[in-house]
Tab-separated table of C-alpha atoms in Angstrom:
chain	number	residue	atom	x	y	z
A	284	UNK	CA	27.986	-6.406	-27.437
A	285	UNK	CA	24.664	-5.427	-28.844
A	286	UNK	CA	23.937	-2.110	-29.464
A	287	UNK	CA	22.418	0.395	-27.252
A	288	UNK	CA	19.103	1.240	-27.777
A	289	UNK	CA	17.909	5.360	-27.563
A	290	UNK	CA	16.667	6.028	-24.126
A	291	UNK	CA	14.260	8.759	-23.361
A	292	UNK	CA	14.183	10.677	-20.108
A	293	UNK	CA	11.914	13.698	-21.170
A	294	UNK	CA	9.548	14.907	-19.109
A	295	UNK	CA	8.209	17.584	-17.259
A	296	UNK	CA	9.626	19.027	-13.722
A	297	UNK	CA	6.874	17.545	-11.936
A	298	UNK	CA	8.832	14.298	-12.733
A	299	UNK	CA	6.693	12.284	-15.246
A	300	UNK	CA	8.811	10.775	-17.609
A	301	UNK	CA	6.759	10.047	-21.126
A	302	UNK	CA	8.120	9.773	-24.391
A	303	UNK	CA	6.561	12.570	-27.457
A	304	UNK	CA	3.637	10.393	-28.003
A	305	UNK	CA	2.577	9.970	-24.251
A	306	UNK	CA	3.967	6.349	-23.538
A	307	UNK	CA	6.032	5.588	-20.886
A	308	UNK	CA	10.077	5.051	-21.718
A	309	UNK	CA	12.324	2.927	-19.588
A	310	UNK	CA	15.856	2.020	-19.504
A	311	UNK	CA	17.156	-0.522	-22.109
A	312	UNK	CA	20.468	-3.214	-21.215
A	313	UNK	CA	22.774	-4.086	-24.097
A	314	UNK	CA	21.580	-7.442	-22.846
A	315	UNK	CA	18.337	-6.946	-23.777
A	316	UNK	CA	18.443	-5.702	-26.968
A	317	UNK	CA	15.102	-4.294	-28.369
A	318	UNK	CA	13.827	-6.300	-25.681
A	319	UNK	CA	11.733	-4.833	-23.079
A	320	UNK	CA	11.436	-5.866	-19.117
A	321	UNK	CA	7.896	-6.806	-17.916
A	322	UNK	CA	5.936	-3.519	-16.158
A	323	UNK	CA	4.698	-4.561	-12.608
A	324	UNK	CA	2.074	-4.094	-11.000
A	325	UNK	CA	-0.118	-7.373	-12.321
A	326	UNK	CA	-1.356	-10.491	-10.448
A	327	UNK	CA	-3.546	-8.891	-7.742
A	328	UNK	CA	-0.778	-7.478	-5.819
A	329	UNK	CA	-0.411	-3.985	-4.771
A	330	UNK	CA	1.574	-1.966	-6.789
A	331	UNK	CA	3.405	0.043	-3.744
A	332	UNK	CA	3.852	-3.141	-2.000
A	333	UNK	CA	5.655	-4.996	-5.273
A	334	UNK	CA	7.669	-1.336	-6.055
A	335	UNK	CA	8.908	-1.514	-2.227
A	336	UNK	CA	9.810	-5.169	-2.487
A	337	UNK	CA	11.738	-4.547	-6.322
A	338	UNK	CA	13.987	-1.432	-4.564
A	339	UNK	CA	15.246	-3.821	-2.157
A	340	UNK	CA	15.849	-6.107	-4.856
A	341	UNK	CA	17.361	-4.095	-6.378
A	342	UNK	CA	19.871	-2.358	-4.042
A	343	UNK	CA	20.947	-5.294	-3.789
A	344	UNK	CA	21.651	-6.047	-6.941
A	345	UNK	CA	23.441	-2.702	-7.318
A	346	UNK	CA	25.691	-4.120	-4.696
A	347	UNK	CA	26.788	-6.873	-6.455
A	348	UNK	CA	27.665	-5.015	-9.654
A	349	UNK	CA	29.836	-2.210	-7.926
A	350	UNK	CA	31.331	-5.140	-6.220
A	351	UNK	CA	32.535	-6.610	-9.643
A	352	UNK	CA	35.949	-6.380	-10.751
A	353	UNK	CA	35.609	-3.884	-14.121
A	354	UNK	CA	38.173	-6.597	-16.445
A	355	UNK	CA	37.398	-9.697	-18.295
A	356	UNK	CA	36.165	-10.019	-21.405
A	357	UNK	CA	33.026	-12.224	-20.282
A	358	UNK	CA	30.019	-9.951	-18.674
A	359	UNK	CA	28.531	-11.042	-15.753
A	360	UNK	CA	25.256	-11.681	-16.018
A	361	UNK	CA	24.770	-9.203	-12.932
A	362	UNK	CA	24.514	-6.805	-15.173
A	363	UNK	CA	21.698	-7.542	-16.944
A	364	UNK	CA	19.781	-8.774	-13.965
A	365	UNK	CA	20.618	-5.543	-12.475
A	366	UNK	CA	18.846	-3.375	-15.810
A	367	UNK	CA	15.917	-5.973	-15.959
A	368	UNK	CA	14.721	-4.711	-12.347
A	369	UNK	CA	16.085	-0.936	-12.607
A	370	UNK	CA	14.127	-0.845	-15.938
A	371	UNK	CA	11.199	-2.364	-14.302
A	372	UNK	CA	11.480	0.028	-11.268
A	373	UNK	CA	11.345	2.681	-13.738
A	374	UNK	CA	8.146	2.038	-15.765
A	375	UNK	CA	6.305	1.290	-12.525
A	376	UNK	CA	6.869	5.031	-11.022
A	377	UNK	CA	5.853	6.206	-14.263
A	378	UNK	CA	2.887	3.984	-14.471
A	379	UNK	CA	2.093	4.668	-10.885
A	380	UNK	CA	3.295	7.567	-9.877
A	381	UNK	CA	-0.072	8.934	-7.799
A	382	UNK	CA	-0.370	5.725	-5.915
A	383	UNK	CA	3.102	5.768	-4.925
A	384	UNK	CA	3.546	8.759	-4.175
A	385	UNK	CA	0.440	8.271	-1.532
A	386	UNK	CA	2.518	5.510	-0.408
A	387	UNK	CA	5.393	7.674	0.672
A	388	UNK	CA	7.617	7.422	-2.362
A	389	UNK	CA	9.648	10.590	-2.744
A	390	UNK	CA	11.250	12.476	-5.418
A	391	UNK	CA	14.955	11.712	-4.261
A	392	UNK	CA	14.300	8.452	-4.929
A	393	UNK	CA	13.155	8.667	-8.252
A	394	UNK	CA	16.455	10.748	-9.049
A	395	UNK	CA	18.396	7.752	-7.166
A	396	UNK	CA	16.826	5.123	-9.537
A	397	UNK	CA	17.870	6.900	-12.864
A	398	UNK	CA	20.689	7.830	-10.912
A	399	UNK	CA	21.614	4.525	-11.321
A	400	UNK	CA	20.867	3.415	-14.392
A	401	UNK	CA	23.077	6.089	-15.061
A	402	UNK	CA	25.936	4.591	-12.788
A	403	UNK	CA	25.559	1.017	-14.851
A	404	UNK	CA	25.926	2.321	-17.876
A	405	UNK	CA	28.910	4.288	-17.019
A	406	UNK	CA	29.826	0.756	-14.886
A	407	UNK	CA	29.517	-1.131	-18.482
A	408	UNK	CA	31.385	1.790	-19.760
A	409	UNK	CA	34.638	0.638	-18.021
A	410	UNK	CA	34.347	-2.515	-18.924
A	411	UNK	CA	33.335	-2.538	-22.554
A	412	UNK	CA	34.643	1.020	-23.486
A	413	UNK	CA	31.740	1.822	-25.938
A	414	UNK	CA	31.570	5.378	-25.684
A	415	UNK	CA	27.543	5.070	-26.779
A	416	UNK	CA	27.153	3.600	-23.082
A	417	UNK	CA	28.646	6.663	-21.370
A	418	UNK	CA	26.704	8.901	-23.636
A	419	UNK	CA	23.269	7.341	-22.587
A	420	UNK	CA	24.726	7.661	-18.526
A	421	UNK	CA	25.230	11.746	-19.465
A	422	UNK	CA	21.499	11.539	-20.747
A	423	UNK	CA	20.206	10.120	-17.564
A	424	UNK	CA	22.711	11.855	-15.124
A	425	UNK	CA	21.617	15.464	-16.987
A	426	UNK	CA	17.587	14.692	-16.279
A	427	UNK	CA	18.367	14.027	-12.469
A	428	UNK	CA	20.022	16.911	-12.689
A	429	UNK	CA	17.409	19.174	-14.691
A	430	UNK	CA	14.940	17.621	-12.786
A	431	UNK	CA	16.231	18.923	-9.142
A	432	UNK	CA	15.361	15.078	-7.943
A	433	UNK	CA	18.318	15.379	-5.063
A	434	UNK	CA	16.797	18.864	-3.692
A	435	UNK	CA	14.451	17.111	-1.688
A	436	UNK	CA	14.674	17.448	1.854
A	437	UNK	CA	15.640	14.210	3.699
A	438	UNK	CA	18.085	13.123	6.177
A	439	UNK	CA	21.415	12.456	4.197
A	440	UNK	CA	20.267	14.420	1.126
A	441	UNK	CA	22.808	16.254	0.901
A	442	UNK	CA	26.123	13.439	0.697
A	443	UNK	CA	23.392	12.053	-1.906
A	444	UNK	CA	23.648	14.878	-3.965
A	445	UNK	CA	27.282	15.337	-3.187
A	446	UNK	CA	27.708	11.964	-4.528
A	447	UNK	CA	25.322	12.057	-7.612
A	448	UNK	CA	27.168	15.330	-8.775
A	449	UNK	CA	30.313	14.145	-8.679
A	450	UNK	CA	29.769	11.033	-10.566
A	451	UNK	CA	27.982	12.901	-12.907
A	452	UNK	CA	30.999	15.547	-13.087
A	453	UNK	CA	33.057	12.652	-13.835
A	454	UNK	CA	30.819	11.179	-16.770
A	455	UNK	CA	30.685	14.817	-18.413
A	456	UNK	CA	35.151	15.273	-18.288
A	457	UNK	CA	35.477	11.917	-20.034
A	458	UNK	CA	33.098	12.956	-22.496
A	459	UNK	CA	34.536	16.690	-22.951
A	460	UNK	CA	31.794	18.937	-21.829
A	461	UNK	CA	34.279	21.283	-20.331
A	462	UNK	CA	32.767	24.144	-21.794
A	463	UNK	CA	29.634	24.513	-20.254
A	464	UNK	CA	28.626	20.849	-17.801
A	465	UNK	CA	31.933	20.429	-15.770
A	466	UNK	CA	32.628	24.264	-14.961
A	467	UNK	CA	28.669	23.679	-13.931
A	468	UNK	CA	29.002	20.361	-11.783
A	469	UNK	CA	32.084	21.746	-10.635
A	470	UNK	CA	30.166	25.149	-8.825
A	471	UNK	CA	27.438	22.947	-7.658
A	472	UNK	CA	29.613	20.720	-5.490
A	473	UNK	CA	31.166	23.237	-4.160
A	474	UNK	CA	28.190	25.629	-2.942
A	475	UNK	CA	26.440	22.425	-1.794
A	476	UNK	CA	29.294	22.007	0.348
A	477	UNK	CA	29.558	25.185	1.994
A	478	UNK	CA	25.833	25.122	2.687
A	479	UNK	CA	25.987	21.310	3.959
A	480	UNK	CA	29.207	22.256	6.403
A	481	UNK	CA	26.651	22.473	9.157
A	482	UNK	CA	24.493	19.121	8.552
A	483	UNK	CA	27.934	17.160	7.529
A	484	UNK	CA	29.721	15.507	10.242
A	485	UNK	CA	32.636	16.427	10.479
A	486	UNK	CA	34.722	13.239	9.152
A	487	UNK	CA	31.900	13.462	5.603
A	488	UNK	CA	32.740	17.526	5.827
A	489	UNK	CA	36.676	16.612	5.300
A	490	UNK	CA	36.302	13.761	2.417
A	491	UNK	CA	34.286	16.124	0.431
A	492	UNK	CA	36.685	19.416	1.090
A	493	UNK	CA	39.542	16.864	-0.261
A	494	UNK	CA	37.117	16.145	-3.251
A	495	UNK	CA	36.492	19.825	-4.024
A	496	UNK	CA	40.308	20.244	-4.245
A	497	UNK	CA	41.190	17.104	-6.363
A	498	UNK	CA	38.632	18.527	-8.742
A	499	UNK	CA	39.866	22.438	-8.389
A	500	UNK	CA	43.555	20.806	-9.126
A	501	UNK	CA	42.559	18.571	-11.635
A	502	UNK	CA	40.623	21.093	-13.999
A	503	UNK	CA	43.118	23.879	-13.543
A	504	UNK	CA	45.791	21.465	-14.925
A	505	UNK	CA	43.690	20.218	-17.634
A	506	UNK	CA	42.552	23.534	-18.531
A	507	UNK	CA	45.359	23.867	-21.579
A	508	UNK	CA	43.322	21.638	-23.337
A	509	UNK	CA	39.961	23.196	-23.441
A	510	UNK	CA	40.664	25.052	-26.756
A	511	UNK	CA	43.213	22.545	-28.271
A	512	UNK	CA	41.669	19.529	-30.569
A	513	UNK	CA	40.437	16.716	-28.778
A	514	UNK	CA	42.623	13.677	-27.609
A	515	UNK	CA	40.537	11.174	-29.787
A	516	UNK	CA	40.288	10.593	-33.708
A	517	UNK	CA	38.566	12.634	-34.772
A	518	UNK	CA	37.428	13.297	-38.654
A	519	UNK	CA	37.446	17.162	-38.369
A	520	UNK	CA	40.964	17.203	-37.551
A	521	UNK	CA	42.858	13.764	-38.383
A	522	UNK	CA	42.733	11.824	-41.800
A	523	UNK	CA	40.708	9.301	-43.253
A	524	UNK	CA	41.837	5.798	-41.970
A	525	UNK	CA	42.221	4.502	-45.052
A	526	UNK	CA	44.763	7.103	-45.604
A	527	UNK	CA	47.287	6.456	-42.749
A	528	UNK	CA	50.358	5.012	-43.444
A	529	UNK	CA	50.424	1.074	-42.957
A	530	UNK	CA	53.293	-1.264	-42.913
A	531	UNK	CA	54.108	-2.552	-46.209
A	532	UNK	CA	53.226	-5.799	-46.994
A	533	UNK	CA	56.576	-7.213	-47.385
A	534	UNK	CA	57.688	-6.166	-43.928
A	535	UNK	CA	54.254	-6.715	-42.438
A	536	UNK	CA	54.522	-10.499	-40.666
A	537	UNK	CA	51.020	-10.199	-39.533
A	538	UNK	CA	47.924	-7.791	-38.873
A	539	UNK	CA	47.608	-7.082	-35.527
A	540	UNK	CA	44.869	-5.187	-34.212
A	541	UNK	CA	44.879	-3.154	-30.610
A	542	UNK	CA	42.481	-4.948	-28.441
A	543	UNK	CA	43.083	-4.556	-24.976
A	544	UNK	CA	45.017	-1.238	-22.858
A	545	UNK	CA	45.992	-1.381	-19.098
A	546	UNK	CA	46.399	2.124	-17.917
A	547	UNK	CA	48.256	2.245	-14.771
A	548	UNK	CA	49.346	4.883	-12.680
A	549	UNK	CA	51.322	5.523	-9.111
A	550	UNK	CA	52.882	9.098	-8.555
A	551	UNK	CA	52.872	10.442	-4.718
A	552	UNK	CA	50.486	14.185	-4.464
A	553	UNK	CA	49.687	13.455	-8.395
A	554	UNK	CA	46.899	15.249	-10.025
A	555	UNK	CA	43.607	13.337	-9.869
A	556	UNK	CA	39.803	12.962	-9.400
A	557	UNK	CA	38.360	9.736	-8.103
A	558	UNK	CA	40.291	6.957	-9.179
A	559	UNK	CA	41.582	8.717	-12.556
A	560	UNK	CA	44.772	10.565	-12.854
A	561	UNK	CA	45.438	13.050	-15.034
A	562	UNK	CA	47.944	11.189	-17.281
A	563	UNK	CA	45.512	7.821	-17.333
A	564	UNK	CA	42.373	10.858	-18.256
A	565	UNK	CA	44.305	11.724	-21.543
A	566	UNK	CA	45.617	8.263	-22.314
A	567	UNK	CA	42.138	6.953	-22.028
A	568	UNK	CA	40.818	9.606	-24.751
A	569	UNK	CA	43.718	9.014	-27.223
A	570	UNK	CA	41.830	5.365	-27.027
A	571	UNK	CA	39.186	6.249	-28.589
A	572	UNK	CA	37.236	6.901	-31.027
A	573	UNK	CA	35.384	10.718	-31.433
A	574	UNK	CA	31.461	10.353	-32.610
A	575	UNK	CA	31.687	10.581	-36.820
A	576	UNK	CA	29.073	7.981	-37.699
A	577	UNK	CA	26.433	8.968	-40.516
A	578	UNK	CA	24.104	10.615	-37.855
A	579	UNK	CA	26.762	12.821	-36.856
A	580	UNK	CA	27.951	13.586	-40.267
A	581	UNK	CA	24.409	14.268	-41.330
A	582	UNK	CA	22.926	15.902	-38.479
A	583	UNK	CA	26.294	17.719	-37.003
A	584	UNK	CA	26.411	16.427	-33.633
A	585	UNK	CA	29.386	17.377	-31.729
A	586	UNK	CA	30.432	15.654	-28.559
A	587	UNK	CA	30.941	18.836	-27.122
A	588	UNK	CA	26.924	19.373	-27.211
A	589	UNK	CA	25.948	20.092	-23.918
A	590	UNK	CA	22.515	20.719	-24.375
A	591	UNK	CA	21.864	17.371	-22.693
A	592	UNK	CA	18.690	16.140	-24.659
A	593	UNK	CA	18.457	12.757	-26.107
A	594	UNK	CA	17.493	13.775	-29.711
A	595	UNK	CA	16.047	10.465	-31.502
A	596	UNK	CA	18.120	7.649	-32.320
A	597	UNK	CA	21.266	9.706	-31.384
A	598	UNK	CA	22.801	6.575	-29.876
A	599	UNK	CA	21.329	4.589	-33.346
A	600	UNK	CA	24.677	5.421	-35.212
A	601	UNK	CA	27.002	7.601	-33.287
A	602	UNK	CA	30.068	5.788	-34.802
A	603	UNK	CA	31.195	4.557	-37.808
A	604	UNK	CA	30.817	1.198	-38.420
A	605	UNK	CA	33.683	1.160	-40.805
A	606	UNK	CA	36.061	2.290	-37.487
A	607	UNK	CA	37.117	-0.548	-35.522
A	608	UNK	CA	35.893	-0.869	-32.050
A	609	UNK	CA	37.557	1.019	-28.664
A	610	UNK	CA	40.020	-1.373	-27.081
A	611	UNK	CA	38.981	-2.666	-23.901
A	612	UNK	CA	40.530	-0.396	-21.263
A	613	UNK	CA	41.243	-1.290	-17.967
A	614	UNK	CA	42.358	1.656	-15.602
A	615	UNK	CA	44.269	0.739	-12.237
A	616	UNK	CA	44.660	3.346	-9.767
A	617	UNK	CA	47.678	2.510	-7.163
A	618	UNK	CA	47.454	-0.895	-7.461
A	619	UNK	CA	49.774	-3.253	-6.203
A	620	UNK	CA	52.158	-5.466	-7.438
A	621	UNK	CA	50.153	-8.722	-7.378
A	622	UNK	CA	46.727	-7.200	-8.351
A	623	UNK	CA	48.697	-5.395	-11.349
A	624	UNK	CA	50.311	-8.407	-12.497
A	625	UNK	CA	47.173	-10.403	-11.847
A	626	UNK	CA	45.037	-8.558	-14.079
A	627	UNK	CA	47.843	-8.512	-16.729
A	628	UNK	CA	47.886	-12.062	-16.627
A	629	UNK	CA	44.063	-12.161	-17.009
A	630	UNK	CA	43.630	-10.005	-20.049
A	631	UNK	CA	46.906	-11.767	-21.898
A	632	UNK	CA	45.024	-15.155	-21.334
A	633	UNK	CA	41.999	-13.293	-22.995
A	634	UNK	CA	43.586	-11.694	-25.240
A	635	UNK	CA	41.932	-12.748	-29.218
A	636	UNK	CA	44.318	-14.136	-31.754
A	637	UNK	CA	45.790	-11.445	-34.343
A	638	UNK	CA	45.185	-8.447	-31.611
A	639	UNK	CA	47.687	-6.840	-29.324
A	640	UNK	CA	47.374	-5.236	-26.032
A	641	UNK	CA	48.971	-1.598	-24.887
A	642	UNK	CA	50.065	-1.465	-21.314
A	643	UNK	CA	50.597	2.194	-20.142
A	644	UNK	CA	52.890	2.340	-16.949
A	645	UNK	CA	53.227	5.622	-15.439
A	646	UNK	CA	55.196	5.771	-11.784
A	647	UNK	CA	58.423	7.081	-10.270
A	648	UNK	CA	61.752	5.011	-11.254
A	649	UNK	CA	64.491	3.860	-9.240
A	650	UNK	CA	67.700	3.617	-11.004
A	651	UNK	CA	70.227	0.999	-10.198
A	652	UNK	CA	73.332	1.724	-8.042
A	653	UNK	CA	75.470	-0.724	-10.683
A	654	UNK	CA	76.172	1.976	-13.188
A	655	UNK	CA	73.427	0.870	-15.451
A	656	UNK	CA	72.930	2.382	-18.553
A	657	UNK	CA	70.351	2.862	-21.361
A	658	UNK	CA	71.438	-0.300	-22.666
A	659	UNK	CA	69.773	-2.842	-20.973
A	660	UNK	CA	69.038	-5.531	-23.624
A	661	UNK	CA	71.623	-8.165	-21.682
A	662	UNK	CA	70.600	-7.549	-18.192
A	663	UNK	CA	66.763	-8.198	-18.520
A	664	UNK	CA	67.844	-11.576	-21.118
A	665	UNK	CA	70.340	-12.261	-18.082
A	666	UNK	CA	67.851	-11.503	-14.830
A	667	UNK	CA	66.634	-14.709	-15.792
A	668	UNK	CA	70.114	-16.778	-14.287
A	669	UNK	CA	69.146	-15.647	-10.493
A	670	UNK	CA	66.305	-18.213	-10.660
A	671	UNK	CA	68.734	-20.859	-11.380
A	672	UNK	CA	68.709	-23.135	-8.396
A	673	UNK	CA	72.385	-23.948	-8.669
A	674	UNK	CA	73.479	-20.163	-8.704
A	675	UNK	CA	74.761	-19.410	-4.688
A	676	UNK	CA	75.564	-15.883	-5.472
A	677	UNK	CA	73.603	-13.184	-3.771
A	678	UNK	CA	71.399	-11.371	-5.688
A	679	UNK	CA	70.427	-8.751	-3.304
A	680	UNK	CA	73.963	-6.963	-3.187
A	681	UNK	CA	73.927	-3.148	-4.220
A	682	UNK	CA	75.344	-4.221	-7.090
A	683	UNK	CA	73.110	-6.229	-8.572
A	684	UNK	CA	70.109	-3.758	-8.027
A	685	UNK	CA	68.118	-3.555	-10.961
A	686	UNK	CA	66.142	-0.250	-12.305
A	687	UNK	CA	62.619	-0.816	-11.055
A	688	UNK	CA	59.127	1.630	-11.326
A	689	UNK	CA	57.426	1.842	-7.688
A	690	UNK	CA	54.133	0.577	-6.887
A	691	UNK	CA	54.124	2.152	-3.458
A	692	UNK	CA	56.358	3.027	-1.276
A	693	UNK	CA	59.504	2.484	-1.523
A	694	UNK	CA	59.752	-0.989	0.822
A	695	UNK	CA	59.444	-4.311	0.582
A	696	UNK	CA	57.941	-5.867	-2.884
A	697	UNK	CA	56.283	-2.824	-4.663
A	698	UNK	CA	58.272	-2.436	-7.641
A	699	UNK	CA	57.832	-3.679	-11.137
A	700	UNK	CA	61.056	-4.517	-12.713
A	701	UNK	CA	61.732	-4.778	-16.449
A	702	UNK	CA	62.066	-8.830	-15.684
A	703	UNK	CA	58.536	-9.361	-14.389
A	704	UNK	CA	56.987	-8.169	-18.218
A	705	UNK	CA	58.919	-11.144	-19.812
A	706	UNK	CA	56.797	-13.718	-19.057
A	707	UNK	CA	53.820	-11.869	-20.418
A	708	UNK	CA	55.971	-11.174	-24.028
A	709	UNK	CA	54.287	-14.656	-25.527
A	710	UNK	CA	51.448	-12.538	-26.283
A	711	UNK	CA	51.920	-8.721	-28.625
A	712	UNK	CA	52.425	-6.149	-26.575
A	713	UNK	CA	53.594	-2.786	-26.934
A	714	UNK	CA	54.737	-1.055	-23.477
A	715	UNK	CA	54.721	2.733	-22.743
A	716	UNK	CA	56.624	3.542	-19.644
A	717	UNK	CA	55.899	6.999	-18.370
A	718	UNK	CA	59.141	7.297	-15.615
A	719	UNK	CA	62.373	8.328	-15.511
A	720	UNK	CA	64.339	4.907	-16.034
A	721	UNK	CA	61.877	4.254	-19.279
A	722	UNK	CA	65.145	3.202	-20.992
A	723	UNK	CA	65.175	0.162	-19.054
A	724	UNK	CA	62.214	-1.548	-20.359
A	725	UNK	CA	63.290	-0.844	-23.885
A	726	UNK	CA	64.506	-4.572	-24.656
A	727	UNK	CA	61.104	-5.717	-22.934
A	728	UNK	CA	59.120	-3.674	-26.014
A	729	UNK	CA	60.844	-5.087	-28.402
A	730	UNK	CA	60.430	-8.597	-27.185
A	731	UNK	CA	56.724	-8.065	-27.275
């Protein structure tokens, strides 16, 4: 992926966005590069009529690109189609701000365009795990915010703002601004509430009380970490790379290099917020890389700076280009059985040569009624004799009933048993099974 330019958002409260020497800034795609998108406003066309026509455009490009599944190594060109006209959106209500503004423009909307951008970064995020990407959503999602853009008084401004400040709550815990930005976000959502219980009908009113408590839940069992080192490498507390143990050479068969992670998780009343659980929250840091490129080594950034402003080139060199990238993470919240094994399949038929890929499994285990023990190296190399056509005994006895993690509830064809990883052990993989009958997918690790 090419890097990610800086992006500047400064400005004044009155909303004009202009960079330090008075020109106007705009959103840049990895796609693009250095490139920039044309402004509008050219050709002998109005520029309120073309800025009306590009917002529908481009809601409905938005669509498409929250619509997109978030694995696959390939992007989709949506995605730069849908920062070509976001970008252009941008430098027109900075290049015509008066006229549109006389044409009815207001300032919600300019907070839901960066808004936006924000939401495709942190959408390219998922998909490419480059932490530089969620750092330039914070920078756009902590203008909006700064800026008051969602205060404006409108019909449905306030599930707007609901909705803006809990993405951007969401942005700020993966990136570990727990001192100052979550607690924050956190407040905000929930006074906004209690003043919106009147407008809110009453179905809205309920989804949004739920939210307030996933988040309540989710930072009071995360709190044990605030003061703790963080969950990624980081060169102020682990050691140099180069000075990790390796494998020796004459053990070593080959170099294999993590690439990929599935992070998958499926616990009944667990502790959450959105679509990430607390266990996939902390196994998607430990991914990771912290910030401890030669800007922040020379200018002592800290990725717990929450003072939200886009110094320059802070994106330029936030890592170290010595470090090898962040595996490609997929999370999967509740999926089921098909989907899981469907995006497994996916990412082990993308899966570069010499790399590996981590699947993370965390769910409630049934254990077999057979007596089965720890062992289970012969069973799972023996599960593979009930597809033989010419075997007439029943294989749905008590007996035979395997240890199995649940994808559901517990009916019908939600569970994963140690069999269904075997087919996927042609490609490295290392499995970490977060349940109670973990012992049974031992012999599946060490096939992989």
């Amino acid at each position: 992926m090419t890097p990610v330019s800086s992006t500047t958002v400064q400005g004044n409260s009155g909303g004009g966005e202009r960079n330090a020497s008075g020109g106007a800034t705009m959103a840049s795609s990895p796609q693009q590069g250095q490139g920039q998108a044309q402004g509008g406003g050219g050709g002998g066309v109005c520029p309120a009529e073309q800025f009306w026509s590009l917002l529908d455009k481009a809601d409905r490009r938005f669509a498409r690109v929250r619509d997109l599944p978030l694995f696959g190594r390939q992007e989709p060109a949506e995605y730069g189609k849908a920062f070509r006209i976001y970008t252009q959106l941008w430098r027109m209500q900075q290049e015509h701000r008066h006229r549109l503004l006389d044409a009815g423009l207001r300032r919600w909307q300019v907070g839901e365009i960066a808004a936006r951008i924000a939401h495709l970064y942190y959408s390219q995020y998922q998909r490419a795990s480059d932490t530089a990407l969620l750092s330039e959503a914070f920078v756009f999602y902590h203008a909006v915010l700064d800026r008051a853009y969602f205060l404006d008084d409108h019909l449905g401004a306030s599930t707007k703002h609901l909705r803006f400040l809990a993405r951007f709550l969401l942005v700020a815990l993966i990136l570990s601004r727990r001192a100052q930005t979550v607690p924050r976000l956190a407040g905000q959502i929930r006074s906004l509430l209690d003043e919106s219980k009147k407008t809110l009908q009453e179905a809205d009113y309920r989804e949004w009380k739920h939210v307030v408590q996933e988040i309540t839940r989710f930072l009071k069992a995360d709190s044990p970490f605030m003061n703790k080192r963080p969950l990624r490498y980081s060169y102020a507390f682990d050691p140099p790379p180069e000075t990790l143990p390796t494998i020796p050479p004459t053990v070593k068969k080959r170099g294999l290099l993590l690439s990929d992670a599935i992070l998958c998780s499926y616990y009944h009343n667990e502790v959450k917020f959105t679509d990430l659980t607390l266990d996939t929250f902390r196994m998607l840091q430990c991914l990771e890389w912290e910030p401890c490129g030669s800007f922040a080594q020379n200018n002592g950034y800290s990725a717990h700076d929450e003072s939200g402003q886009n110094h320059p080139n802070l994106l330029k060199d936030l890592r170290d280009a010595a470090l090898p990238p962040n595996p490609l993470k997929t999370v999967l919240y509740r999926p089921s059985v098909p989907h899981f094994l469907k995006v497994l399949a996916t990412k082990c038929e993308e899966l570069p040569l010499n790399t590996m890929m981590l699947i993370y499994l965390s769910a409630a285990g049934e254990v077999g009624s057979s007596g089965l023990g720890p062992d289970t190296s012969e069973r799972v190399v023996n599960s593979f004799s009930q597809f033989d056509i010419s075997n007439t005994r029943a294989v749905t006895s008590k007996e035979d009933k395997e240890p199995c993690l649940w994808l559901g509830c517990r009916e019908g064809s939600n569970c994963i048993y140690p069999c269904d990883m075997i087919p996927f052990t042609r490609r490295p993989l290392f499995l970490v099974i977060d349940s109670n009958i973990s012992y049974a997918f031992k012999a599946v690790n060490s096939w992989g």
